[in-house]
Short mmCIF file of C-alpha atoms in Angstrom, two decimals:
data_model
loop_
_atom_site.label_atom_id
_atom_site.label_comp_id
_atom_site.label_asym_id
_atom_site.label_seq_id
_atom_site.Cartn_x
_atom_site.Cartn_y
_atom_site.Cartn_z
CA MET A 1 -24.63 -72.02 -28.85
CA HIS A 2 -27.70 -72.56 -26.63
CA GLU A 3 -27.66 -68.92 -25.48
CA GLY A 4 -27.69 -67.67 -29.07
CA HIS A 5 -30.55 -70.01 -29.91
CA ARG A 6 -32.52 -68.83 -26.88
CA ASP A 7 -32.03 -65.20 -27.86
CA ARG A 8 -33.33 -65.95 -31.36
CA MET A 9 -36.38 -67.72 -29.91
CA ARG A 10 -37.13 -64.78 -27.62
CA GLN A 11 -36.91 -62.36 -30.53
CA LYS A 12 -39.21 -64.61 -32.56
CA PHE A 13 -41.74 -64.52 -29.73
CA LEU A 14 -41.47 -60.75 -29.32
CA GLN A 15 -42.06 -60.28 -33.04
CA ASP A 16 -44.81 -62.79 -33.76
CA GLY A 17 -45.95 -64.29 -30.46
CA LEU A 18 -46.60 -68.02 -30.22
CA ASP A 19 -48.59 -68.08 -33.47
CA SER A 20 -45.39 -68.75 -35.40
CA PHE A 21 -44.19 -71.51 -33.03
CA GLU A 22 -44.49 -75.26 -33.38
CA SER A 23 -45.76 -77.04 -30.26
CA HIS A 24 -42.33 -78.27 -29.25
CA GLU A 25 -40.89 -74.76 -29.68
CA ALA A 26 -43.50 -73.25 -27.35
CA LEU A 27 -42.75 -75.90 -24.73
CA GLU A 28 -39.01 -75.46 -25.27
CA MET A 29 -39.25 -71.75 -24.57
CA LEU A 30 -41.41 -72.26 -21.49
CA LEU A 31 -38.76 -74.61 -20.11
CA TYR A 32 -36.11 -71.88 -20.37
CA TYR A 33 -37.51 -70.44 -17.15
CA ALA A 34 -37.02 -73.65 -15.15
CA ILE A 35 -33.92 -75.06 -16.86
CA PRO A 36 -31.35 -72.29 -17.39
CA ARG A 37 -28.41 -74.36 -18.69
CA LYS A 38 -29.58 -77.48 -20.54
CA ASP A 39 -30.89 -77.93 -24.09
CA THR A 40 -34.65 -77.64 -23.57
CA ASN A 41 -35.37 -78.35 -27.25
CA GLU A 42 -34.40 -81.98 -26.67
CA ILE A 43 -36.51 -82.15 -23.50
CA ALA A 44 -39.54 -80.60 -25.25
CA HIS A 45 -39.29 -83.10 -28.11
CA ARG A 46 -39.01 -85.98 -25.62
CA LEU A 47 -42.03 -84.86 -23.60
CA ILE A 48 -44.29 -84.45 -26.64
CA GLN A 49 -43.11 -87.75 -28.07
CA GLU A 50 -43.77 -89.54 -24.77
CA PHE A 51 -47.23 -88.05 -24.19
CA GLY A 52 -48.39 -87.57 -27.78
CA SER A 53 -49.32 -83.88 -27.80
CA LEU A 54 -48.66 -80.56 -26.08
CA SER A 55 -52.00 -80.65 -24.27
CA ALA A 56 -51.29 -84.17 -23.02
CA VAL A 57 -47.98 -82.94 -21.58
CA PHE A 58 -49.81 -80.21 -19.65
CA ASP A 59 -52.43 -82.68 -18.43
CA ALA A 60 -49.97 -85.35 -17.23
CA PRO A 61 -49.46 -85.86 -13.47
CA ILE A 62 -46.34 -84.33 -11.95
CA ASP A 63 -44.72 -87.65 -11.01
CA THR A 64 -45.31 -89.01 -14.52
CA LEU A 65 -43.80 -85.89 -16.07
CA MET A 66 -40.73 -86.26 -13.88
CA ARG A 67 -40.30 -89.95 -14.66
CA MET A 68 -41.02 -90.00 -18.38
CA GLY A 69 -39.58 -86.59 -19.19
CA LYS A 70 -36.51 -87.01 -16.96
CA ILE A 71 -37.12 -83.58 -15.47
CA SER A 72 -37.04 -82.11 -11.96
CA GLU A 73 -40.06 -81.49 -9.74
CA ARG A 74 -39.50 -77.74 -10.20
CA THR A 75 -39.79 -78.11 -13.98
CA ALA A 76 -42.84 -80.37 -13.71
CA ILE A 77 -44.58 -77.84 -11.44
CA LEU A 78 -44.01 -75.09 -14.00
CA ILE A 79 -45.60 -77.25 -16.71
CA LYS A 80 -48.58 -78.11 -14.49
CA MET A 81 -49.19 -74.45 -13.67
CA ILE A 82 -49.96 -73.58 -17.30
CA PRO A 83 -53.45 -75.14 -17.67
CA GLN A 84 -54.45 -73.97 -14.19
CA LEU A 85 -53.26 -70.44 -14.94
CA SER A 86 -55.26 -70.66 -18.18
CA ARG A 87 -58.38 -71.49 -16.19
CA MET A 88 -57.75 -68.58 -13.79
CA TYR A 89 -57.18 -66.27 -16.76
CA LEU A 90 -60.46 -67.25 -18.42
CA GLU A 91 -62.42 -66.97 -15.18
CA ASN A 92 -60.91 -63.56 -14.43
CA LYS A 93 -61.33 -62.24 -17.97
CA HIS A 94 -64.96 -63.32 -18.21
CA LYS A 95 -66.32 -62.25 -14.83
CA TYR A 96 -70.02 -62.97 -14.55
CA SER A 97 -70.75 -61.86 -10.99
CA ASN A 98 -72.67 -58.75 -12.09
CA LYS A 99 -74.37 -60.26 -15.14
CA LEU A 100 -77.70 -61.97 -15.55
CA LEU A 101 -76.78 -65.43 -16.75
CA SER A 102 -78.37 -66.63 -19.97
CA ASP A 103 -78.13 -70.29 -20.95
CA ASP A 104 -75.18 -69.59 -23.28
CA ILE A 105 -73.27 -67.64 -20.62
CA ILE A 106 -73.86 -70.46 -18.13
CA GLY A 107 -72.40 -72.97 -20.59
CA ASP A 108 -69.29 -70.82 -21.17
CA LEU A 109 -68.84 -70.04 -17.47
CA LEU A 110 -68.95 -73.67 -16.43
CA THR A 111 -66.78 -74.87 -19.34
CA HIS A 112 -64.05 -72.42 -18.25
CA LYS A 113 -64.19 -73.90 -14.75
CA PHE A 114 -62.90 -77.24 -16.04
CA VAL A 115 -59.85 -76.02 -17.96
CA GLY A 116 -56.80 -77.97 -16.78
CA ARG A 117 -58.75 -80.40 -14.59
CA THR A 118 -57.72 -84.01 -15.15
CA ASN A 119 -59.95 -85.56 -12.47
CA GLU A 120 -63.72 -85.71 -12.60
CA THR A 121 -65.00 -82.69 -10.69
CA VAL A 122 -68.47 -81.47 -9.69
CA ILE A 123 -69.23 -77.74 -9.75
CA LEU A 124 -72.30 -75.98 -8.43
CA LEU A 125 -73.67 -72.68 -9.75
CA LEU A 126 -76.22 -70.86 -7.62
CA MET A 127 -78.32 -67.87 -8.75
CA ASP A 128 -81.09 -65.67 -7.46
CA GLY A 129 -84.46 -65.50 -9.15
CA LYS A 130 -83.18 -63.00 -11.74
CA ARG A 131 -80.27 -65.29 -12.69
CA LYS A 132 -77.56 -63.28 -10.99
CA GLN A 133 -74.66 -65.41 -9.78
CA LEU A 134 -74.48 -66.01 -6.02
CA PHE A 135 -71.90 -68.82 -5.92
CA CYS A 136 -69.92 -70.91 -8.38
CA GLY A 137 -67.36 -73.40 -7.14
CA VAL A 138 -66.17 -76.97 -6.75
CA VAL A 139 -68.27 -79.16 -4.46
CA SER A 140 -66.39 -82.42 -4.98
CA GLU A 141 -63.42 -83.85 -6.86
CA GLY A 142 -62.79 -87.50 -7.59
CA SER A 143 -60.61 -89.53 -9.90
CA LEU A 144 -60.17 -89.74 -13.65
CA SER A 145 -63.24 -91.95 -13.91
CA GLY A 146 -65.67 -90.63 -11.32
CA ALA A 147 -66.67 -88.15 -8.61
CA GLU A 148 -69.40 -88.29 -5.98
CA ILE A 149 -72.19 -85.72 -6.10
CA TYR A 150 -72.67 -84.79 -2.45
CA ILE A 151 -76.32 -83.76 -2.25
CA ARG A 152 -76.08 -82.61 1.38
CA ARG A 153 -73.32 -80.13 0.52
CA ILE A 154 -75.28 -78.83 -2.47
CA VAL A 155 -78.35 -78.29 -0.28
CA GLU A 156 -76.30 -76.60 2.47
CA LEU A 157 -74.68 -74.18 0.03
CA SER A 158 -78.04 -73.43 -1.59
CA MET A 159 -79.50 -72.51 1.79
CA ARG A 160 -76.42 -70.51 2.83
CA TYR A 161 -76.61 -68.33 -0.28
CA ASN A 162 -80.41 -68.13 -0.25
CA ALA A 163 -80.47 -69.34 -3.84
CA SER A 164 -83.51 -69.66 -6.04
CA LEU A 165 -81.93 -71.43 -9.04
CA ALA A 166 -79.13 -73.99 -9.34
CA VAL A 167 -77.07 -75.65 -12.06
CA ILE A 168 -74.73 -78.57 -11.47
CA ALA A 169 -71.89 -79.47 -13.81
CA HIS A 170 -69.27 -82.17 -14.02
CA ASN A 171 -66.65 -83.23 -16.52
CA HIS A 172 -65.74 -86.42 -18.36
CA PRO A 173 -61.93 -86.09 -18.54
CA SER A 174 -61.42 -89.19 -20.65
CA GLY A 175 -64.72 -89.39 -22.47
CA ILE A 176 -67.34 -87.46 -24.40
CA ALA A 177 -69.89 -84.97 -23.13
CA LEU A 178 -72.84 -87.36 -22.98
CA PRO A 179 -74.68 -88.42 -19.81
CA SER A 180 -74.56 -91.91 -18.38
CA LYS A 181 -77.50 -93.56 -16.66
CA GLU A 182 -75.79 -92.72 -13.34
CA ASP A 183 -75.63 -89.05 -14.36
CA LEU A 184 -79.37 -89.02 -14.94
CA ILE A 185 -80.06 -90.72 -11.59
CA ALA A 186 -77.85 -88.18 -9.80
CA THR A 187 -79.57 -85.28 -11.57
CA ALA A 188 -83.00 -86.47 -10.47
CA SER A 189 -81.78 -86.90 -6.88
CA VAL A 190 -80.32 -83.38 -6.75
CA ARG A 191 -83.47 -81.93 -8.34
CA ASP A 192 -85.71 -83.59 -5.74
CA ALA A 193 -83.52 -82.58 -2.79
CA LEU A 194 -83.35 -78.95 -3.88
CA ALA A 195 -87.09 -78.83 -4.51
CA LEU A 196 -87.65 -79.55 -0.81
CA ILE A 197 -85.98 -76.23 0.10
CA GLY A 198 -87.59 -74.23 -2.70
CA VAL A 199 -84.62 -74.20 -5.08
CA LYS A 200 -85.13 -75.13 -8.72
CA LEU A 201 -82.45 -77.14 -10.52
CA ILE A 202 -82.54 -75.75 -14.05
CA ASP A 203 -79.76 -77.74 -15.74
CA HIS A 204 -76.93 -80.24 -15.50
CA ILE A 205 -73.95 -79.43 -17.73
CA ILE A 206 -71.52 -82.17 -18.77
CA VAL A 207 -68.13 -81.00 -20.07
CA ALA A 208 -65.50 -82.86 -22.10
CA ASP A 209 -62.48 -80.89 -23.34
CA ASP A 210 -63.94 -77.60 -24.66
CA ASP A 211 -67.32 -79.12 -25.50
CA TYR A 212 -70.36 -79.40 -23.28
CA VAL A 213 -73.85 -80.84 -23.28
CA SER A 214 -76.80 -79.27 -21.47
CA LEU A 215 -79.14 -81.99 -20.29
CA ARG A 216 -82.06 -79.55 -20.34
CA GLN A 217 -81.38 -78.12 -23.80
CA SER A 218 -80.71 -81.58 -25.20
CA ASP A 219 -84.04 -82.74 -23.78
CA PHE A 220 -82.72 -85.90 -22.16
CA GLU A 221 -85.53 -87.77 -20.51
CA ASP A 222 -85.29 -89.10 -16.98
CA MET A 223 -84.98 -92.75 -17.93
CA VAL A 224 -85.03 -93.74 -14.26
CA ARG A 225 -88.26 -92.24 -12.96
CA GLY A 226 -90.07 -91.20 -16.12
CA GLY A 227 -90.94 -87.74 -17.30
CA SER A 228 -88.74 -84.71 -17.80
CA LEU A 229 -85.71 -84.00 -15.64
CA PHE A 230 -86.33 -80.24 -15.44
#
């Protein structure tokens, strides 16, 4: 019975793709490839019921997936690979290494970097004077509620790549894309440190889900030291 159902689901996918699938059906079919013999429809329903949505299932920690979903580590690893593969897909599809980065492209580039990340993470983008990308990568990763911005590492990378311009970005995994007072203090500290080596910090991007806020474009004032941040 299960084999006939799986064949019908595969044919449905081949004909229409996932557009015709409910969330639990998409997860059910994914689980075919880790659970060859059991009824994955029941497991998919249980996971979505426990976590509340398909995206929440993908964002859950591996040990929590195993415990609440009653699944093996192998199955939990497959689930956790999906958002990270999505991030790699977006980064690979939208390669910016040979482009001059406008403000909109910078926002998209950095938003893609946070797909599938459930801990607060800090990313640094370095460019030359013409806005060509020199480096873009993670400089620190913390917990769900916070991550340190390591100014020394940002300065070292900026010098190593002989950068002229820099953008920092971090995410709010459980919040909205608005800066805290601490975010503004950190931005001013990074700006001042980079200025000492001739590198201009041109923005700080804050990402939440698929939304982001540019501190420069939103004209947030430096409430700590007075004046403009950028």
